[in-house]
Amino acid sequence: MKADHILVRYSEIALKGKNRADFERTLKGNINRALASFSGAKARRTTGRLVVDTHDEDEEAIMGKLQHIFGISSLSYARKTSHELVDIQATALRVLQGQPDAKTFKVSARRSFKSFPIRSQQLNHEVGGYVLKNTEGVTVDVHQPDVELLVDVREHGTYISAGKIPGPGGLPVGSSEKVMLMLSGGIDSPVAGYLALKRGAEVEAVHFHSPPFTNERAKQKVIDLSRILAGYGTTIRLHVIPFTEIQQYIHKEVATNYEMTIMRRMMMRVSERVARERDALALVNGESLGQVSSQTLSSMHTIEEVADMPVLRPLITMDKVEVTDIAGQIGTFETSILPYEDCCTIFLPAESKTKPKREKANFYESFLDMDEMLEKAVSNRETITIDANEPSSPAFEELL
């Protein structure tokens, strides 16, 4: 039996008290933007749920979009019917018959429309008894059924569905203000961006590009990673920073073992300038404690000194296996491992300080004249707005 609606459930939003309506409106807006290419499909709010009317559009394609939208805890294909018991029973039977492998079932009724005359427990018996009477080889199992028939009685009708499909959880993108993601082409920072989106942050990204030492393939790789992240319910504005001049200057003027530390501090300064210009309230990066020399606690302490806004590190306690697993699940891993290096590998010294000191970093920077270079890098950045619905660049496909 073909579904005509999809029920959207949320969990954390329900705990938001007086702000709950704002979160629901944000989630509804994100859903409708994601479904813009489906001309008839629209989400509308109802008590404790959002309901998407599929209007004969491709329901599986719509479900695929919804499974990427943060704030959704679970989803169900549903068939809408009236408040008449005979219609509810008949629809429940047809929904179960659409599950050919089901040998056991149970009915779980929910009655948010309080004027409905039959209480939930009685409705379970009325629907379960009817289904049992009109099927062969199917029994009731209230503990581990093959199918749970969900009967959701709402003001505008009754929705019947067979089980739940997990959603991505989290909070709706845009409900937690804006952050600036420091996005390289590696495995870690896209995962950090994904986790920031999952907590409802609006994400813009900064990428440092150093031609001719990094090429167009490395830049396009980051654009494609941004497009994957944009698939989680948003568009992403990517700021590509021309970083060659700054890197060459640092390489020439700074002691080799502090080169990496100073470069990271300059990246932090540039990112913060862009963040302030774009009204972002925090920086996000993909650092994991102890993973590489620039991610020791001493390094983070020294590098973060130059930032005057919070630096969020969603991966800080994860090891590489955990991060890689998430990258695989969210679809960024295969792009991240393409062999086009970012600027962090350029002029990489044989040895970097694993425990750099703030005093030493400030000492080396006292000989540098960086303000004009930093301002020039920010001013000359290329900004690209990335929509998940836009295909990858054909030109890049030819480069692979």
Coordinates of C-alpha atoms in Angstrom, one line a residue:
M1 CA 0.0 0.0 0.0
K2 CA 1.5 3.3 -1.1
A3 CA 2.0 5.9 1.6
D4 CA 0.6 9.4 1.0
H5 CA 2.3 11.1 4.0
I6 CA 5.5 10.9 6.0
L7 CA 5.4 11.5 9.8
V8 CA 8.3 13.4 11.2
R9 CA 9.1 13.0 14.9
Y10 CA 11.6 14.9 17.0
S11 CA 12.9 14.4 20.5
E12 CA 15.2 17.0 21.8
I13 CA 13.1 19.8 20.4
A14 CA 10.2 18.7 22.6
L15 CA 12.3 19.7 25.7
K16 CA 12.7 23.3 24.6
G17 CA 9.8 24.7 26.7
K18 CA 8.7 28.2 25.5
N19 CA 11.2 28.1 22.7
R20 CA 9.9 24.9 21.2
A21 CA 7.7 26.6 18.6
D22 CA 10.8 28.5 17.2
F23 CA 12.7 25.2 16.9
E24 CA 9.7 23.6 15.1
R25 CA 9.5 26.5 12.7
T26 CA 13.2 26.2 11.9
L27 CA 12.9 22.5 11.3
K28 CA 9.8 23.0 9.1
G29 CA 11.7 25.6 7.1
N30 CA 14.7 23.3 6.6
I31 CA 12.4 20.4 5.5
N32 CA 10.6 22.5 2.9
R33 CA 13.9 23.9 1.5
A34 CA 15.2 20.4 1.2
L35 CA 12.1 19.3 -0.6
A36 CA 11.9 22.3 -2.9
S37 CA 12.5 20.2 -6.0
F38 CA 9.3 18.1 -5.1
S39 CA 6.6 20.5 -6.3
G40 CA 3.8 19.2 -4.1
A41 CA 5.6 17.9 -1.0
K42 CA 5.2 20.2 2.0
A43 CA 5.7 19.9 5.7
R44 CA 3.1 21.3 8.2
R45 CA 3.1 21.4 11.9
T46 CA 0.7 19.5 14.1
T47 CA 0.8 18.7 17.8
G48 CA 4.2 17.1 18.6
R49 CA 4.8 16.2 14.9
L50 CA 5.5 17.5 11.5
V51 CA 3.6 15.8 8.7
V52 CA 4.9 15.8 5.1
D53 CA 2.2 15.4 2.4
T54 CA 3.9 13.6 -0.5
H55 CA 1.3 14.5 -3.1
D56 CA 2.2 11.5 -5.2
E57 CA 5.8 12.5 -5.5
D58 CA 8.6 9.9 -5.1
E59 CA 8.2 9.0 -1.5
E60 CA 11.5 7.1 -1.3
A61 CA 13.4 10.1 -2.7
I62 CA 11.6 12.4 -0.2
M63 CA 12.5 10.0 2.7
G64 CA 16.1 10.0 1.5
K65 CA 16.2 13.8 1.8
L66 CA 14.5 13.8 5.3
Q67 CA 17.0 11.3 6.7
H68 CA 19.7 14.0 6.3
I69 CA 17.9 16.8 8.1
F70 CA 19.0 17.4 11.7
G71 CA 16.4 17.7 14.3
I72 CA 14.5 14.6 13.2
S73 CA 14.6 11.6 15.5
S74 CA 12.5 9.2 13.4
L75 CA 10.2 9.0 10.4
S76 CA 7.4 6.8 9.2
Y77 CA 5.7 6.2 5.8
A78 CA 2.0 6.7 6.7
R79 CA -1.4 6.4 5.1
K80 CA -4.0 9.0 6.1
T81 CA -7.6 8.1 6.8
S82 CA -10.6 9.5 8.6
H83 CA -11.6 9.3 12.3
E84 CA -14.1 6.6 11.6
L85 CA -13.2 3.3 13.3
V86 CA -14.1 1.2 10.2
D87 CA -11.7 3.3 8.1
I88 CA -8.9 3.1 10.6
Q89 CA -9.3 -0.7 10.8
A90 CA -9.4 -1.2 7.1
T91 CA -6.4 1.1 6.5
A92 CA -4.4 -0.7 9.3
L93 CA -5.1 -4.0 7.6
R94 CA -3.9 -2.8 4.2
V95 CA -0.8 -1.3 5.8
L96 CA 0.0 -4.7 7.4
Q97 CA -0.7 -6.5 4.1
G98 CA 1.9 -4.3 2.6
Q99 CA 4.5 -6.0 4.8
P100 CA 4.7 -9.5 3.2
D101 CA 7.3 -10.8 5.6
A102 CA 5.4 -9.9 8.7
K103 CA 4.4 -13.0 10.8
T104 CA 3.7 -11.1 14.0
F105 CA 2.5 -7.6 14.8
K106 CA 1.2 -5.3 17.6
V107 CA -0.8 -2.1 17.5
S108 CA 0.4 1.1 19.2
A109 CA -2.3 3.8 19.2
R110 CA -1.7 7.4 20.1
R111 CA -4.6 9.9 20.5
S112 CA -3.4 13.5 20.4
F113 CA -6.9 14.5 19.2
K114 CA -8.6 14.3 22.5
S115 CA -12.1 14.6 21.1
F116 CA -11.7 11.2 19.5
P117 CA -14.1 9.0 21.4
I118 CA -12.1 5.8 21.7
R119 CA -9.2 5.7 24.2
S120 CA -5.8 4.5 23.1
Q121 CA -5.9 1.1 24.8
Q122 CA -9.3 0.3 23.5
L123 CA -8.2 1.4 20.0
N124 CA -5.3 -1.0 20.2
H125 CA -7.8 -3.9 20.8
E126 CA -10.3 -2.7 18.2
V127 CA -7.7 -2.4 15.4
G128 CA -5.6 -5.5 16.5
G129 CA -8.7 -7.7 16.7
Y130 CA -9.9 -6.6 13.2
V131 CA -6.4 -7.2 11.7
L132 CA -6.1 -10.6 13.4
K133 CA -9.6 -11.7 12.2
N134 CA -8.9 -10.7 8.6
T135 CA -5.4 -12.3 8.1
E136 CA -4.0 -15.8 8.0
G137 CA -0.8 -17.0 9.5
V138 CA -0.2 -13.7 11.4
T139 CA -0.3 -13.5 15.2
V140 CA 0.1 -10.8 17.9
D141 CA 3.4 -10.4 19.7
V142 CA 3.5 -7.4 22.0
H143 CA 7.2 -7.8 22.9
Q144 CA 9.1 -8.4 19.7
P145 CA 6.7 -8.0 16.7
D146 CA 7.9 -8.1 13.1
V147 CA 5.7 -5.0 12.5
E148 CA 4.5 -2.4 14.9
L149 CA 1.3 -0.8 13.5
L150 CA 1.3 2.8 14.6
V151 CA -2.1 4.5 14.8
D152 CA -1.7 8.2 15.3
V153 CA -5.1 10.0 15.7
R154 CA -4.7 13.7 15.0
E155 CA -7.1 16.6 14.6
H156 CA -7.1 16.5 10.8
G157 CA -7.1 12.7 10.4
T158 CA -5.6 9.4 11.4
Y159 CA -2.2 8.3 10.2
I160 CA -1.4 4.6 10.0
S161 CA 2.2 3.4 9.6
A162 CA 4.3 0.3 10.0
G163 CA 7.3 1.0 12.2
K164 CA 9.9 3.8 12.4
I165 CA 13.0 4.8 10.4
P166 CA 15.7 6.5 12.4
G167 CA 16.5 10.1 11.6
P168 CA 19.8 11.8 12.2
G169 CA 18.8 13.4 15.5
G170 CA 20.4 16.6 16.8
L171 CA 18.9 20.1 16.4
P172 CA 17.7 21.9 13.3
V173 CA 20.4 23.7 11.4
G174 CA 20.2 27.4 12.1
S175 CA 18.8 27.1 15.7
S176 CA 22.2 27.5 17.3
E177 CA 23.6 30.6 15.6
K178 CA 26.6 30.8 13.2
V179 CA 30.1 29.3 13.4
M180 CA 33.1 29.4 11.1
L181 CA 34.6 26.0 10.2
M182 CA 38.3 25.8 9.4
L183 CA 38.0 23.3 6.5
S184 CA 41.0 21.4 5.1
G185 CA 40.7 18.6 2.5
G186 CA 41.4 15.9 5.1
I187 CA 39.2 13.5 7.0
D188 CA 38.8 15.4 10.3
S189 CA 37.5 18.9 9.6
P190 CA 34.5 17.8 7.5
V191 CA 33.5 15.5 10.4
A192 CA 33.8 18.5 12.8
G193 CA 31.6 20.5 10.4
Y194 CA 29.0 17.7 10.3
L195 CA 28.9 17.6 14.1
A196 CA 28.5 21.4 14.4
L197 CA 25.6 21.2 11.9
K198 CA 24.1 18.4 14.0
R199 CA 24.0 20.7 17.1
G200 CA 22.1 23.2 15.1
A201 CA 24.9 25.6 14.1
E202 CA 24.8 27.5 10.8
V203 CA 28.1 26.7 9.3
E204 CA 30.3 28.8 7.0
A205 CA 33.8 27.6 6.1
V206 CA 37.3 28.9 5.6
H207 CA 39.8 27.1 3.4
F208 CA 43.5 28.1 3.0
H209 CA 44.7 27.7 -0.6
S210 CA 48.3 28.2 -1.6
P211 CA 48.8 28.0 -5.4
P212 CA 50.9 27.0 -7.1
F213 CA 51.9 24.7 -4.2
T214 CA 48.3 23.5 -4.0
N215 CA 46.4 23.0 -7.2
E216 CA 42.8 23.4 -8.4
R217 CA 42.1 19.7 -7.6
A218 CA 42.8 20.4 -3.9
K219 CA 40.4 23.4 -4.0
Q220 CA 37.7 21.5 -5.8
K221 CA 38.0 18.7 -3.3
V222 CA 37.1 21.1 -0.6
I223 CA 34.2 22.5 -2.6
D224 CA 32.9 18.9 -3.0
L225 CA 33.3 18.3 0.7
S226 CA 31.3 21.4 1.4
R227 CA 28.6 20.2 -1.0
I228 CA 28.3 16.9 1.0
L229 CA 28.0 18.9 4.2
A230 CA 25.4 21.1 2.6
G231 CA 23.3 18.0 2.0
Y232 CA 22.5 18.0 5.7
G233 CA 19.9 20.7 5.4
T234 CA 21.6 23.9 4.5
T235 CA 23.7 25.8 2.0
I236 CA 27.3 26.5 2.9
R237 CA 29.3 29.7 2.2
L238 CA 32.9 28.7 1.6
H239 CA 35.7 31.4 1.9
V240 CA 38.9 30.4 0.0
I241 CA 41.8 32.3 1.4
P242 CA 44.9 33.0 -0.7
F243 CA 47.6 31.9 1.7
T244 CA 50.7 31.5 -0.4
E245 CA 52.3 34.9 0.4
I246 CA 51.8 34.4 4.2
Q247 CA 53.2 30.9 4.1
Q248 CA 56.3 31.9 2.2
Y249 CA 56.9 34.8 4.5
I250 CA 56.7 32.6 7.6
H251 CA 58.9 29.9 6.0
K252 CA 61.5 32.6 5.3
E253 CA 61.4 34.5 8.6
V254 CA 60.6 32.0 11.4
A255 CA 62.7 29.3 13.0
T256 CA 61.9 25.9 11.4
N257 CA 60.7 24.2 14.6
Y258 CA 58.2 27.0 15.2
E259 CA 57.0 27.4 11.6
M260 CA 54.0 25.1 12.0
T261 CA 52.9 26.9 15.2
I262 CA 53.1 30.4 13.7
M263 CA 51.3 29.2 10.5
R264 CA 48.5 27.9 12.6
R265 CA 48.3 31.1 14.6
M266 CA 48.0 33.1 11.3
M267 CA 45.2 30.7 10.1
M268 CA 43.4 31.3 13.4
R269 CA 43.7 35.1 13.0
V270 CA 42.5 35.0 9.4
S271 CA 39.6 32.7 10.3
E272 CA 38.5 35.0 13.2
R273 CA 38.6 38.1 10.9
V274 CA 36.3 36.4 8.4
A275 CA 34.1 35.1 11.3
R276 CA 33.6 38.6 12.7
E277 CA 32.8 40.0 9.3
R278 CA 30.2 37.3 8.8
D279 CA 28.7 37.5 12.3
A280 CA 29.9 34.0 13.4
L281 CA 30.3 33.6 17.1
A282 CA 32.9 30.8 17.2
L283 CA 35.5 28.9 15.2
V284 CA 35.3 25.2 14.7
N285 CA 38.2 22.9 13.7
G286 CA 38.9 19.2 13.4
E287 CA 41.6 18.9 16.1
S288 CA 41.9 15.7 18.2
L289 CA 44.0 15.7 21.3
G290 CA 47.4 14.2 20.6
Q291 CA 46.8 13.2 17.0
V292 CA 49.7 15.2 15.5
S293 CA 52.3 17.6 16.8
S294 CA 50.1 20.7 16.3
Q295 CA 47.3 19.1 18.3
T296 CA 49.1 18.5 21.6
L297 CA 47.6 20.4 24.5
S298 CA 50.6 22.7 24.6
S299 CA 50.2 23.5 20.8
M300 CA 46.5 24.2 21.2
H301 CA 47.2 26.4 24.2
T302 CA 49.8 28.4 22.2
I303 CA 47.8 28.6 18.9
E304 CA 44.5 29.5 20.6
E305 CA 46.2 32.5 22.3
V306 CA 45.6 34.6 19.2
A307 CA 41.8 33.9 19.1
D308 CA 39.4 36.2 20.8
M309 CA 36.3 34.0 20.3
P310 CA 35.5 30.4 21.3
V311 CA 37.3 27.6 19.4
L312 CA 35.1 24.5 19.3
R313 CA 36.7 21.1 18.8
P314 CA 34.0 18.5 18.3
L315 CA 36.5 15.7 17.7
I316 CA 38.8 16.5 20.7
T317 CA 38.3 13.1 22.5
M318 CA 38.0 10.9 19.4
D319 CA 40.7 8.7 18.0
K320 CA 41.3 8.4 14.2
V321 CA 39.2 5.2 13.9
E322 CA 36.2 6.8 15.4
V323 CA 36.6 9.9 13.2
T324 CA 37.1 7.7 10.1
D325 CA 34.0 5.7 10.9
I326 CA 31.9 8.9 11.0
A327 CA 33.4 10.1 7.8
G328 CA 32.4 6.9 6.1
Q329 CA 28.9 7.1 7.5
I330 CA 28.3 10.7 6.4
G331 CA 29.8 10.3 2.9
T332 CA 32.9 12.5 3.2
F333 CA 35.6 9.8 3.5
E334 CA 36.0 8.9 -0.1
T335 CA 36.5 12.5 -1.1
S336 CA 38.8 13.3 1.8
I337 CA 41.3 10.6 0.8
L338 CA 41.7 11.8 -2.7
P339 CA 45.5 12.5 -3.1
Y340 CA 45.3 16.3 -3.4
E341 CA 47.1 17.9 -0.4
D342 CA 46.1 21.1 1.3
C343 CA 48.5 23.9 2.3
C344 CA 49.3 22.4 5.7
T345 CA 51.8 20.0 4.1
I346 CA 53.7 22.7 2.3
F347 CA 57.1 23.6 3.7
L348 CA 56.5 21.0 6.4
P349 CA 59.6 21.0 8.6
A350 CA 61.2 17.7 9.6
E351 CA 60.6 18.5 13.2
S352 CA 58.0 20.7 14.8
K353 CA 57.7 21.7 18.4
T354 CA 55.3 19.4 20.2
K355 CA 55.2 21.7 23.2
P356 CA 55.6 25.2 21.9
K357 CA 55.5 28.1 24.3
R358 CA 53.4 31.2 24.0
E359 CA 56.4 33.4 24.9
K360 CA 58.5 31.9 22.1
A361 CA 55.7 32.2 19.5
N362 CA 55.2 35.9 20.5
F363 CA 59.0 36.4 20.3
Y364 CA 59.1 35.1 16.7
E365 CA 56.0 37.1 15.7
S366 CA 57.5 40.3 17.1
F367 CA 59.9 40.3 14.0
L368 CA 57.0 39.8 11.5
D369 CA 55.0 42.5 9.8
M370 CA 51.8 40.6 9.2
D371 CA 48.9 42.9 9.5
E372 CA 48.9 44.1 5.9
M373 CA 49.3 40.5 4.6
L374 CA 46.5 39.2 6.8
E375 CA 44.1 42.0 5.7
K376 CA 45.1 41.4 2.1
A377 CA 44.3 37.6 2.4
V378 CA 40.9 38.4 4.0
S379 CA 40.0 41.0 1.4
N380 CA 41.1 38.9 -1.6
R381 CA 39.3 35.8 -0.6
E382 CA 37.0 34.0 -3.0
T383 CA 33.6 33.3 -1.6
I384 CA 31.5 30.4 -3.0
T385 CA 27.9 29.6 -2.0
I386 CA 27.4 25.9 -2.2
D387 CA 24.0 24.2 -2.6
A388 CA 23.7 20.5 -2.2
N389 CA 21.4 20.2 -5.2
E390 CA 24.0 21.5 -7.6
P391 CA 26.1 18.8 -9.3
S392 CA 29.8 18.5 -8.9
S393 CA 31.9 20.5 -11.4
P394 CA 32.2 18.6 -14.7
A395 CA 35.6 20.2 -15.1
F396 CA 36.7 18.5 -11.9
E397 CA 35.5 15.1 -13.0
E398 CA 37.8 15.5 -16.0
L399 CA 40.7 16.1 -13.7
L400 CA 40.3 12.9 -11.8

